[in-house]
């Protein structure tokens, strides 16, 4: 087993897949409002990816996952399954996670949405989890170690009295959805694999309001906090460049 280093050509294809994934999140924003079901959001994303983008929804059928997107509301950490029975209400926070395949290459990204008007503690975990991702992205460059990335995320989250989910992590990505290396969102500085130009992976910290523990629901997919407190997550697909990184899944409201 080894870690793939991408060619210029590979990176060009991942750039396209990443942009498409980002555009799904931009497109769906207008539909995320009180009263909508997560099934409806899923249907809109499926149509957009398959018909408009002429791309493939990577989650659909992946290890048996039944839908196009993951919709993870409030205490759901990740992998929530869209359903007609899940109707968004004002004050909810929801992560929508989209992965598309274009020309054989994957783009994987997620962001939090606030439904209607959120309470301050919900807005706070949404913003701080985003900052966790951004702080990790900021330090990516050749020679930096995976433990450094984890450490930056962990230190910032814990300084705000949040905890880091340890049961799930980021991942190498390319022609495979999930490949080596694992990207842990906690860690010890100057430990682990050193980054090299041409590596492509996701960073996707899951930050809990309470304790880090998670439990898998009976549906075999939905992951929730054990203590029932809120969880929030943001994800980008990136490539290590000669002097930093490129964020393939950047949205137009982001500048890296
Ligand atoms: N997109 C998720 C990730 O960030 C994986 C979802 S797998 C699925 O890695 F099967 F639940 F879709
Ligand atoms: Co991912
Ligand atoms: Co994802």
PDB file of C-alpha atoms and ligand atoms in Angstrom:
ATOM      1  CA  UNK A   1       0.000   0.000   0.000  1.00  0.00           C
ATOM      2  CA  UNK A   2       1.308   3.418  -0.828  1.00  0.00           C
ATOM      3  CA  UNK A   3       0.217   6.968  -1.285  1.00  0.00           C
ATOM      4  CA  UNK A   4      -0.538   8.222  -4.763  1.00  0.00           C
ATOM      5  CA  UNK A   5       1.267  11.255  -6.134  1.00  0.00           C
ATOM      6  CA  UNK A   6      -0.798  12.911  -8.854  1.00  0.00           C
ATOM      7  CA  UNK A   7       0.415  14.079 -12.237  1.00  0.00           C
ATOM      8  CA  UNK A   8      -0.514  17.468 -13.743  1.00  0.00           C
ATOM      9  CA  UNK A   9      -3.150  15.661 -15.783  1.00  0.00           C
ATOM     10  CA  UNK A  10      -4.646  13.924 -12.744  1.00  0.00           C
ATOM     11  CA  UNK A  11      -4.763  17.230 -10.876  1.00  0.00           C
ATOM     12  CA  UNK A  12      -6.582  18.880 -13.773  1.00  0.00           C
ATOM     13  CA  UNK A  13      -9.260  16.201 -13.591  1.00  0.00           C
ATOM     14  CA  UNK A  14      -9.573  16.463  -9.817  1.00  0.00           C
ATOM     15  CA  UNK A  15      -9.897  20.225 -10.146  1.00  0.00           C
ATOM     16  CA  UNK A  16     -12.933  19.701 -12.367  1.00  0.00           C
ATOM     17  CA  UNK A  17     -14.528  17.102 -10.074  1.00  0.00           C
ATOM     18  CA  UNK A  18     -13.879  19.307  -7.041  1.00  0.00           C
ATOM     19  CA  UNK A  19     -15.476  22.335  -8.675  1.00  0.00           C
ATOM     20  CA  UNK A  20     -18.582  20.324  -9.534  1.00  0.00           C
ATOM     21  CA  UNK A  21     -18.939  19.109  -5.943  1.00  0.00           C
ATOM     22  CA  UNK A  22     -18.595  22.697  -4.697  1.00  0.00           C
ATOM     23  CA  UNK A  23     -21.239  23.859  -7.160  1.00  0.00           C
ATOM     24  CA  UNK A  24     -23.716  21.314  -5.787  1.00  0.00           C
ATOM     25  CA  UNK A  25     -23.390  22.898  -2.332  1.00  0.00           C
ATOM     26  CA  UNK A  26     -23.811  26.372  -3.829  1.00  0.00           C
ATOM     27  CA  UNK A  27     -26.865  25.244  -5.765  1.00  0.00           C
ATOM     28  CA  UNK A  28     -28.611  23.546  -2.821  1.00  0.00           C
ATOM     29  CA  UNK A  29     -28.285  26.511  -0.436  1.00  0.00           C
ATOM     30  CA  UNK A  30     -31.471  28.197  -1.715  1.00  0.00           C
ATOM     31  CA  UNK A  31     -33.503  25.082  -0.878  1.00  0.00           C
ATOM     32  CA  UNK A  32     -32.298  24.641   2.702  1.00  0.00           C
ATOM     33  CA  UNK A  33     -35.159  26.190   4.659  1.00  0.00           C
ATOM     34  CA  UNK A  34     -37.734  25.272   7.296  1.00  0.00           C
ATOM     35  CA  UNK A  35     -40.302  22.750   6.023  1.00  0.00           C
ATOM     36  CA  UNK A  36     -38.175  21.028   3.388  1.00  0.00           C
ATOM     37  CA  UNK A  37     -37.415  17.308   3.728  1.00  0.00           C
ATOM     38  CA  UNK A  38     -33.907  15.984   3.363  1.00  0.00           C
ATOM     39  CA  UNK A  39     -35.322  13.574   0.755  1.00  0.00           C
ATOM     40  CA  UNK A  40     -36.309  16.596  -1.353  1.00  0.00           C
ATOM     41  CA  UNK A  41     -32.802  18.070  -1.029  1.00  0.00           C
ATOM     42  CA  UNK A  42     -31.383  14.709  -2.078  1.00  0.00           C
ATOM     43  CA  UNK A  43     -33.637  14.544  -5.142  1.00  0.00           C
ATOM     44  CA  UNK A  44     -32.583  18.040  -6.242  1.00  0.00           C
ATOM     45  CA  UNK A  45     -28.896  17.144  -5.861  1.00  0.00           C
ATOM     46  CA  UNK A  46     -29.338  13.861  -7.734  1.00  0.00           C
ATOM     47  CA  UNK A  47     -30.985  15.624 -10.678  1.00  0.00           C
ATOM     48  CA  UNK A  48     -28.390  18.408 -10.726  1.00  0.00           C
ATOM     49  CA  UNK A  49     -25.407  16.039 -10.619  1.00  0.00           C
ATOM     50  CA  UNK A  50     -26.722  13.551 -13.151  1.00  0.00           C
ATOM     51  CA  UNK A  51     -28.539  15.881 -15.585  1.00  0.00           C
ATOM     52  CA  UNK A  52     -26.854  19.290 -15.351  1.00  0.00           C
ATOM     53  CA  UNK A  53     -23.320  18.222 -14.453  1.00  0.00           C
ATOM     54  CA  UNK A  54     -23.429  14.867 -16.238  1.00  0.00           C
ATOM     55  CA  UNK A  55     -21.464  13.483 -13.332  1.00  0.00           C
ATOM     56  CA  UNK A  56     -21.946  10.505 -11.014  1.00  0.00           C
ATOM     57  CA  UNK A  57     -23.155  10.772  -7.396  1.00  0.00           C
ATOM     58  CA  UNK A  58     -20.406   8.804  -5.636  1.00  0.00           C
ATOM     59  CA  UNK A  59     -22.315   8.075  -2.420  1.00  0.00           C
ATOM     60  CA  UNK A  60     -25.284   6.442  -4.160  1.00  0.00           C
ATOM     61  CA  UNK A  61     -24.705   2.719  -3.806  1.00  0.00           C
ATOM     62  CA  UNK A  62     -21.318   3.183  -2.127  1.00  0.00           C
ATOM     63  CA  UNK A  63     -21.112   0.229   0.278  1.00  0.00           C
ATOM     64  CA  UNK A  64     -24.895   0.180   0.041  1.00  0.00           C
ATOM     65  CA  UNK A  65     -25.527   3.832   0.958  1.00  0.00           C
ATOM     66  CA  UNK A  66     -28.977   4.533  -0.520  1.00  0.00           C
ATOM     67  CA  UNK A  67     -28.826   8.241  -1.414  1.00  0.00           C
ATOM     68  CA  UNK A  68     -26.884  10.928  -3.292  1.00  0.00           C
ATOM     69  CA  UNK A  69     -25.964  13.162  -0.336  1.00  0.00           C
ATOM     70  CA  UNK A  70     -25.443  12.748   3.388  1.00  0.00           C
ATOM     71  CA  UNK A  71     -27.660  15.017   5.489  1.00  0.00           C
ATOM     72  CA  UNK A  72     -26.581  15.220   9.113  1.00  0.00           C
ATOM     73  CA  UNK A  73     -28.812  17.302  11.381  1.00  0.00           C
ATOM     74  CA  UNK A  74     -27.942  18.635  14.875  1.00  0.00           C
ATOM     75  CA  UNK A  75     -26.619  15.704  16.974  1.00  0.00           C
ATOM     76  CA  UNK A  76     -25.944  13.641  13.839  1.00  0.00           C
ATOM     77  CA  UNK A  77     -22.175  13.571  13.323  1.00  0.00           C
ATOM     78  CA  UNK A  78     -22.083  12.236   9.738  1.00  0.00           C
ATOM     79  CA  UNK A  79     -23.668   9.905   7.176  1.00  0.00           C
ATOM     80  CA  UNK A  80     -27.281  10.915   7.888  1.00  0.00           C
ATOM     81  CA  UNK A  81     -29.605   9.365   5.298  1.00  0.00           C
ATOM     82  CA  UNK A  82     -31.994  11.706   3.479  1.00  0.00           C
ATOM     83  CA  UNK A  83     -35.615  10.847   4.243  1.00  0.00           C
ATOM     84  CA  UNK A  84     -39.134  12.169   3.644  1.00  0.00           C
ATOM     85  CA  UNK A  85     -39.615  11.970   7.396  1.00  0.00           C
ATOM     86  CA  UNK A  86     -36.741  14.356   8.166  1.00  0.00           C
ATOM     87  CA  UNK A  87     -38.222  17.836   7.803  1.00  0.00           C
ATOM     88  CA  UNK A  88     -35.949  20.792   8.544  1.00  0.00           C
ATOM     89  CA  UNK A  89     -37.120  23.248  11.192  1.00  0.00           C
ATOM     90  CA  UNK A  90     -35.905  26.689  12.155  1.00  0.00           C
ATOM     91  CA  UNK A  91     -32.931  26.443  14.491  1.00  0.00           C
ATOM     92  CA  UNK A  92     -31.587  23.203  13.027  1.00  0.00           C
ATOM     93  CA  UNK A  93     -28.012  22.974  11.802  1.00  0.00           C
ATOM     94  CA  UNK A  94     -27.367  20.571   8.944  1.00  0.00           C
ATOM     95  CA  UNK A  95     -24.276  19.262   7.218  1.00  0.00           C
ATOM     96  CA  UNK A  96     -24.704  18.383   3.559  1.00  0.00           C
ATOM     97  CA  UNK A  97     -21.898  16.173   2.227  1.00  0.00           C
ATOM     98  CA  UNK A  98     -21.580  15.723  -1.536  1.00  0.00           C
ATOM     99  CA  UNK A  99     -19.189  13.583  -3.523  1.00  0.00           C
ATOM    100  CA  UNK A 100     -19.224  13.503  -7.315  1.00  0.00           C
ATOM    101  CA  UNK A 101     -17.244  11.483  -9.822  1.00  0.00           C
ATOM    102  CA  UNK A 102     -16.330  13.160 -13.100  1.00  0.00           C
ATOM    103  CA  UNK A 103     -14.187  11.460 -15.708  1.00  0.00           C
ATOM    104  CA  UNK A 104     -13.227   8.854 -13.102  1.00  0.00           C
ATOM    105  CA  UNK A 105     -12.081  11.337 -10.448  1.00  0.00           C
ATOM    106  CA  UNK A 106     -13.693  12.262  -7.124  1.00  0.00           C
ATOM    107  CA  UNK A 107     -14.510  15.598  -5.502  1.00  0.00           C
ATOM    108  CA  UNK A 108     -15.725  15.385  -1.883  1.00  0.00           C
ATOM    109  CA  UNK A 109     -16.935  18.369   0.144  1.00  0.00           C
ATOM    110  CA  UNK A 110     -19.389  19.324   2.854  1.00  0.00           C
ATOM    111  CA  UNK A 111     -20.582  22.399   4.666  1.00  0.00           C
ATOM    112  CA  UNK A 112     -22.949  23.395   7.437  1.00  0.00           C
ATOM    113  CA  UNK A 113     -26.179  25.283   6.826  1.00  0.00           C
ATOM    114  CA  UNK A 114     -28.198  27.089   9.463  1.00  0.00           C
ATOM    115  CA  UNK A 115     -31.931  26.578   8.976  1.00  0.00           C
ATOM    116  CA  UNK A 116     -33.996  29.704   9.655  1.00  0.00           C
ATOM    117  CA  UNK A 117     -32.735  31.310  12.838  1.00  0.00           C
ATOM    118  CA  UNK A 118     -30.270  29.391  14.999  1.00  0.00           C
ATOM    119  CA  UNK A 119     -29.460  29.837  18.667  1.00  0.00           C
ATOM    120  CA  UNK A 120     -26.067  31.323  19.500  1.00  0.00           C
ATOM    121  CA  UNK A 121     -24.526  28.037  20.643  1.00  0.00           C
ATOM    122  CA  UNK A 122     -25.447  26.428  17.316  1.00  0.00           C
ATOM    123  CA  UNK A 123     -24.025  29.294  15.270  1.00  0.00           C
ATOM    124  CA  UNK A 124     -20.870  29.113  17.360  1.00  0.00           C
ATOM    125  CA  UNK A 125     -20.140  25.427  16.691  1.00  0.00           C
ATOM    126  CA  UNK A 126     -20.870  25.949  12.988  1.00  0.00           C
ATOM    127  CA  UNK A 127     -18.342  28.792  12.786  1.00  0.00           C
ATOM    128  CA  UNK A 128     -15.652  27.232  14.937  1.00  0.00           C
ATOM    129  CA  UNK A 129     -15.759  23.911  13.064  1.00  0.00           C
ATOM    130  CA  UNK A 130     -15.263  25.877   9.847  1.00  0.00           C
ATOM    131  CA  UNK A 131     -12.271  27.657  11.374  1.00  0.00           C
ATOM    132  CA  UNK A 132     -10.833  24.255  12.352  1.00  0.00           C
ATOM    133  CA  UNK A 133     -10.837  23.216   8.692  1.00  0.00           C
ATOM    134  CA  UNK A 134      -9.414  26.555   7.550  1.00  0.00           C
ATOM    135  CA  UNK A 135      -6.597  26.487  10.117  1.00  0.00           C
ATOM    136  CA  UNK A 136      -5.522  23.063   8.895  1.00  0.00           C
ATOM    137  CA  UNK A 137      -5.672  24.114   5.232  1.00  0.00           C
ATOM    138  CA  UNK A 138      -3.550  27.158   6.056  1.00  0.00           C
ATOM    139  CA  UNK A 139      -0.565  25.100   7.181  1.00  0.00           C
ATOM    140  CA  UNK A 140      -0.578  22.485   4.389  1.00  0.00           C
ATOM    141  CA  UNK A 141       2.668  22.432   2.402  1.00  0.00           C
ATOM    142  CA  UNK A 142       5.371  19.880   1.588  1.00  0.00           C
ATOM    143  CA  UNK A 143       7.228  18.719   4.691  1.00  0.00           C
ATOM    144  CA  UNK A 144       4.388  19.413   7.107  1.00  0.00           C
ATOM    145  CA  UNK A 145       3.354  16.213   8.884  1.00  0.00           C
ATOM    146  CA  UNK A 146      -0.098  14.728   9.291  1.00  0.00           C
ATOM    147  CA  UNK A 147       0.258  15.055  13.066  1.00  0.00           C
ATOM    148  CA  UNK A 148       0.670  18.805  12.578  1.00  0.00           C
ATOM    149  CA  UNK A 149      -2.660  19.032  10.760  1.00  0.00           C
ATOM    150  CA  UNK A 150      -4.424  17.057  13.465  1.00  0.00           C
ATOM    151  CA  UNK A 151      -2.784  19.101  16.162  1.00  0.00           C
ATOM    152  CA  UNK A 152      -3.895  22.442  14.717  1.00  0.00           C
ATOM    153  CA  UNK A 153      -7.492  21.252  14.526  1.00  0.00           C
ATOM    154  CA  UNK A 154      -7.509  19.641  17.958  1.00  0.00           C
ATOM    155  CA  UNK A 155      -5.837  22.563  19.709  1.00  0.00           C
ATOM    156  CA  UNK A 156      -8.216  25.118  18.279  1.00  0.00           C
ATOM    157  CA  UNK A 157     -11.376  23.067  18.938  1.00  0.00           C
ATOM    158  CA  UNK A 158     -10.337  22.225  22.483  1.00  0.00           C
ATOM    159  CA  UNK A 159      -9.415  25.852  23.190  1.00  0.00           C
ATOM    160  CA  UNK A 160     -13.100  26.574  22.495  1.00  0.00           C
ATOM    161  CA  UNK A 161     -14.157  23.685  24.780  1.00  0.00           C
ATOM    162  CA  UNK A 162     -15.262  21.443  21.950  1.00  0.00           C
ATOM    163  CA  UNK A 163     -14.102  17.879  21.301  1.00  0.00           C
ATOM    164  CA  UNK A 164     -12.856  16.092  18.180  1.00  0.00           C
ATOM    165  CA  UNK A 165     -14.563  12.984  16.857  1.00  0.00           C
ATOM    166  CA  UNK A 166     -11.969  10.192  16.668  1.00  0.00           C
ATOM    167  CA  UNK A 167     -14.067   7.470  15.102  1.00  0.00           C
ATOM    168  CA  UNK A 168     -14.041   9.001  11.584  1.00  0.00           C
ATOM    169  CA  UNK A 169     -11.368  10.821   9.627  1.00  0.00           C
ATOM    170  CA  UNK A 170     -10.372  12.427   6.337  1.00  0.00           C
ATOM    171  CA  UNK A 171      -8.824  10.363   3.568  1.00  0.00           C
ATOM    172  CA  UNK A 172      -6.750  10.220   0.465  1.00  0.00           C
ATOM    173  CA  UNK A 173      -8.941  10.651  -2.622  1.00  0.00           C
ATOM    174  CA  UNK A 174      -8.570  10.389  -6.378  1.00  0.00           C
ATOM    175  CA  UNK A 175      -9.867   7.653  -8.638  1.00  0.00           C
ATOM    176  CA  UNK A 176     -10.894   5.945  -5.384  1.00  0.00           C
ATOM    177  CA  UNK A 177     -13.369   7.607  -3.001  1.00  0.00           C
ATOM    178  CA  UNK A 178     -11.391   6.619   0.097  1.00  0.00           C
ATOM    179  CA  UNK A 179      -7.719   5.701  -0.016  1.00  0.00           C
ATOM    180  CA  UNK A 180      -4.548   6.152   1.989  1.00  0.00           C
ATOM    181  CA  UNK A 181      -3.585   8.106   3.971  1.00  0.00           C
ATOM    182  CA  UNK A 182      -6.055   8.526   6.832  1.00  0.00           C
ATOM    183  CA  UNK A 183      -6.245  12.163   7.874  1.00  0.00           C
ATOM    184  CA  UNK A 184      -6.841  12.282  11.630  1.00  0.00           C
ATOM    185  CA  UNK A 185      -8.278  15.481  13.060  1.00  0.00           C
ATOM    186  CA  UNK A 186      -6.246  15.239  16.259  1.00  0.00           C
ATOM    187  CA  UNK A 187      -2.555  14.617  16.678  1.00  0.00           C
ATOM    188  CA  UNK A 188       0.911  15.324  17.964  1.00  0.00           C
ATOM    189  CA  UNK A 189       3.126  17.913  16.213  1.00  0.00           C
ATOM    190  CA  UNK A 190       5.971  16.628  14.029  1.00  0.00           C
ATOM    191  CA  UNK A 191       4.628  13.066  13.942  1.00  0.00           C
ATOM    192  CA  UNK A 192       3.250  10.937  11.131  1.00  0.00           C
ATOM    193  CA  UNK A 193       3.585  11.055   7.386  1.00  0.00           C
ATOM    194  CA  UNK A 194       5.266  14.098   5.800  1.00  0.00           C
ATOM    195  CA  UNK A 195       3.239  15.782   3.056  1.00  0.00           C
ATOM    196  CA  UNK A 196       4.590  15.801  -0.488  1.00  0.00           C
ATOM    197  CA  UNK A 197       3.667  17.791  -3.539  1.00  0.00           C
ATOM    198  CA  UNK A 198       0.980  15.991  -5.532  1.00  0.00           C
ATOM    199  CA  UNK A 199      -0.794  14.259  -2.640  1.00  0.00           C
ATOM    200  CA  UNK A 200      -4.570  14.662  -2.693  1.00  0.00           C
ATOM    201  CA  UNK A 201      -6.769  14.179   0.356  1.00  0.00           C
ATOM    202  CA  UNK A 202      -9.714  15.504   2.288  1.00  0.00           C
ATOM    203  CA  UNK A 203      -9.734  17.307   5.602  1.00  0.00           C
ATOM    204  CA  UNK A 204     -13.140  16.972   7.265  1.00  0.00           C
ATOM    205  CA  UNK A 205     -13.106  17.615  11.021  1.00  0.00           C
ATOM    206  CA  UNK A 206     -16.177  16.611  13.014  1.00  0.00           C
ATOM    207  CA  UNK A 207     -16.443  18.787  16.114  1.00  0.00           C
ATOM    208  CA  UNK A 208     -18.716  17.928  19.042  1.00  0.00           C
ATOM    209  CA  UNK A 209     -20.322  20.295  21.526  1.00  0.00           C
ATOM    210  CA  UNK A 210     -19.951  17.704  24.280  1.00  0.00           C
ATOM    211  CA  UNK A 211     -17.947  14.493  24.462  1.00  0.00           C
ATOM    212  CA  UNK A 212     -16.251  12.917  21.416  1.00  0.00           C
ATOM    213  CA  UNK A 213     -18.065   9.589  21.602  1.00  0.00           C
ATOM    214  CA  UNK A 214     -20.300   8.478  18.732  1.00  0.00           C
ATOM    215  CA  UNK A 215     -22.806   5.696  18.159  1.00  0.00           C
ATOM    216  CA  UNK A 216     -24.052   4.118  14.962  1.00  0.00           C
ATOM    217  CA  UNK A 217     -27.833   3.981  14.586  1.00  0.00           C
ATOM    218  CA  UNK A 218     -29.763   0.837  13.640  1.00  0.00           C
ATOM    219  CA  UNK A 219     -29.967   1.973   9.992  1.00  0.00           C
ATOM    220  CA  UNK A 220     -26.268   1.065   9.745  1.00  0.00           C
ATOM    221  CA  UNK A 221     -25.222   4.559   8.588  1.00  0.00           C
ATOM    222  CA  UNK A 222     -26.365   7.450  10.780  1.00  0.00           C
ATOM    223  CA  UNK A 223     -23.680   8.403  13.301  1.00  0.00           C
ATOM    224  CA  UNK A 224     -24.793  10.425  16.341  1.00  0.00           C
ATOM    225  CA  UNK A 225     -23.150  11.898  19.401  1.00  0.00           C
ATOM    226  CA  UNK A 226     -23.647   9.591  22.377  1.00  0.00           C
ATOM    227  CA  UNK A 227     -24.470  12.535  24.649  1.00  0.00           C
ATOM    228  CA  UNK A 228     -26.988  14.027  22.206  1.00  0.00           C
ATOM    229  CA  UNK A 229     -25.123  17.340  21.951  1.00  0.00           C
ATOM    230  CA  UNK A 230     -24.569  19.114  18.622  1.00  0.00           C
ATOM    231  CA  UNK A 231     -21.907  18.112  16.106  1.00  0.00           C
ATOM    232  CA  UNK A 232     -20.653  20.099  13.111  1.00  0.00           C
ATOM    233  CA  UNK A 233     -18.396  19.304  10.133  1.00  0.00           C
ATOM    234  CA  UNK A 234     -16.851  21.001   7.098  1.00  0.00           C
ATOM    235  CA  UNK A 235     -14.890  19.227   4.365  1.00  0.00           C
ATOM    236  CA  UNK A 236     -12.663  20.122   1.450  1.00  0.00           C
ATOM    237  CA  UNK A 237     -10.685  18.092  -1.084  1.00  0.00           C
ATOM    238  CA  UNK A 238      -7.190  19.525  -1.524  1.00  0.00           C
ATOM    239  CA  UNK A 239      -3.893  18.899  -3.286  1.00  0.00           C
ATOM    240  CA  UNK A 240      -0.470  19.626  -1.828  1.00  0.00           C
ATOM    241  CA  UNK A 241       1.385  22.061  -4.126  1.00  0.00           C
ATOM    242  CA  UNK A 242       5.047  23.152  -4.177  1.00  0.00           C
ATOM    243  CA  UNK A 243       4.430  25.956  -1.708  1.00  0.00           C
ATOM    244  CA  UNK A 244       1.081  25.239  -0.069  1.00  0.00           C
ATOM    245  CA  UNK A 245      -2.127  23.681  -1.271  1.00  0.00           C
ATOM    246  CA  UNK A 246      -4.924  24.035  -3.767  1.00  0.00           C
ATOM    247  CA  UNK A 247      -8.505  23.634  -2.539  1.00  0.00           C
ATOM    248  CA  UNK A 248     -10.325  21.858  -5.356  1.00  0.00           C
ATOM    249  CA  UNK A 249     -13.734  22.178  -3.707  1.00  0.00           C
ATOM    250  CA  UNK A 250     -13.515  25.902  -2.898  1.00  0.00           C
ATOM    251  CA  UNK A 251     -16.812  27.752  -3.305  1.00  0.00           C
ATOM    252  CA  UNK A 252     -17.066  31.250  -4.749  1.00  0.00           C
ATOM    253  CA  UNK A 253     -17.575  32.696  -1.251  1.00  0.00           C
ATOM    254  CA  UNK A 254     -14.192  31.295  -0.192  1.00  0.00           C
ATOM    255  CA  UNK A 255     -10.714  32.577  -0.963  1.00  0.00           C
ATOM    256  CA  UNK A 256      -7.683  30.465  -0.147  1.00  0.00           C
TER     257      UNK A 256
HETATM  258  N1  LIG B   1     -18.609  11.882   1.841  1.00  0.00           N
HETATM  259  C1  LIG B   1     -18.249  11.095   2.988  1.00  0.00           C
HETATM  260  C2  LIG B   1     -16.801  11.404   3.262  1.00  0.00           C
HETATM  261  O1  LIG B   1     -16.512  12.530   3.448  1.00  0.00           O
HETATM  262  C3  LIG B   1     -18.441   9.643   2.794  1.00  0.00           C
HETATM  263  C4  LIG B   1     -19.842   9.265   2.709  1.00  0.00           C
HETATM  264  S1  LIG B   1     -19.915   7.586   2.424  1.00  0.00           S
HETATM  265  C5  LIG B   1     -21.543   7.323   2.216  1.00  0.00           C
HETATM  266  O2  LIG B   1     -15.914  10.601   3.211  1.00  0.00           O
HETATM  267  F1  LIG B   1     -21.628   6.122   1.788  1.00  0.00           F
HETATM  268  F2  LIG B   1     -22.145   7.571   3.353  1.00  0.00           F
HETATM  269  F3  LIG B   1     -22.000   8.159   1.334  1.00  0.00           F
HETATM  270 CO1  LIG B   2     -14.543  12.650   2.699  1.00  0.00          CO
HETATM  271 CO1  LIG B   3     -17.620  13.895   2.254  1.00  0.00          CO
END
